[in-house]
């Protein structure tokens, strides 16, 4: 398809550490799957990450790490604009303008803020204001779609509300974005059955070594049902992961779960084999890309330039609309 007729996609992830299979199936895989169909912009939200990472060396490594991850899962920098949020100052500039339109009570209803508050955490203004920077990230690029995991749905809704508010006040300026959430992988469960998340320590890293995969799968708690007893495919966390990594024996596993005939040990061994087979080529690709740091930096540099061009044009229009542009 001719690029001019393609719809626009924007998404991103923070630079907070090694990605896990929840990040992959919930968000990153869509970036790769959709790169031919959409004009795609995939961002590394490094300024968002500053809310949690205070060590400069760690943040730099993480940014480079995410760029490497994106390339390893098959994002093609010829087709996709891969860039750092911090390479485009228009993001923070627009976030400021949105700050002046948004109210405290509105932002206090955001899940991320409520969760942090419920945990009694000390909350930075940056965390409170997280959705406004994210709205700016999105709206600068006029995307039609924003592929994310379920937990980011509210953030995309807030972006839409913010666009509507601005458009209502200043005239039609921003396209209203829509989230894409894959139904069957809304929430990938972690090894403890809760949502897989870096903050719960229940992850299987996307580029895990074979030993890490074995250790993670073996740590999944199961009930005490014996080999011959039927098992609960709705609630067993080992089975939930079989669904994401089905091998040729999937039908047999499912049948034996329902009728009895497969113990958790055997089920876990099959799962380890299938996850390892899936991860090995990704891990190999990543090792290769990682060895060429200059290439990864080039991708970010070029991506930053392309993104800035788009954001600059939009920001010009915004400055004019709000009345600060005099010449
Ligand atoms: P984490 O909870 O591990 O810190 P992030 O908040 O960095 O993950 O999420 C990055 C992206 O991956 C988001 O789009 C998010 O919705 C998606 N995601 C994270 N965890 C999961 C999961 N367990 N299942 C599905 N998607 C997920
Ligand atoms: N909040 C997202 C996350 O934690 C990351 C993000 C920042 C993002 N800006 C975005 C995602 C814009 C999509 C679009 O995963």
PDB file of N, CA, C and O in Angstrom, residues 118 122 148 153 163 213:
ATOM      1  N   UNK A 118      -2.857   4.394  46.956  1.00  0.00           N
ATOM      2  CA  UNK A 118      -3.327   3.315  47.838  1.00  0.00           C
ATOM      3  C   UNK A 118      -2.143   2.610  48.496  1.00  0.00           C
ATOM      4  O   UNK A 118      -2.241   2.116  49.618  1.00  0.00           O
ATOM      5  N   UNK A 122       5.143   7.905  48.087  1.00  0.00           N
ATOM      6  CA  UNK A 122       5.303   9.330  47.872  1.00  0.00           C
ATOM      7  C   UNK A 122       5.239   9.538  46.357  1.00  0.00           C
ATOM      8  O   UNK A 122       6.003   8.910  45.616  1.00  0.00           O
ATOM      9  N   UNK A 148      -1.880  -1.034  22.721  1.00  0.00           N
ATOM     10  CA  UNK A 148      -1.351  -1.124  24.098  1.00  0.00           C
ATOM     11  C   UNK A 148      -1.951  -2.333  24.809  1.00  0.00           C
ATOM     12  O   UNK A 148      -2.911  -2.930  24.333  1.00  0.00           O
ATOM     13  N   UNK A 153      -5.354   1.259  28.766  1.00  0.00           N
ATOM     14  CA  UNK A 153      -6.591   1.700  28.105  1.00  0.00           C
ATOM     15  C   UNK A 153      -7.043   3.071  28.631  1.00  0.00           C
ATOM     16  O   UNK A 153      -7.380   3.966  27.870  1.00  0.00           O
ATOM     17  N   UNK A 163      -7.831  15.646  23.874  1.00  0.00           N
ATOM     18  CA  UNK A 163      -7.949  16.141  22.498  1.00  0.00           C
ATOM     19  C   UNK A 163      -9.300  16.829  22.309  1.00  0.00           C
ATOM     20  O   UNK A 163      -9.380  17.923  21.718  1.00  0.00           O
ATOM     21  N   UNK A 213      14.362 -19.530  31.810  1.00  0.00           N
ATOM     22  CA  UNK A 213      13.030 -20.035  31.443  1.00  0.00           C
ATOM     23  C   UNK A 213      12.664 -21.205  32.359  1.00  0.00           C
ATOM     24  O   UNK A 213      11.581 -21.254  32.939  1.00  0.00           O
TER      25      UNK A 213
END
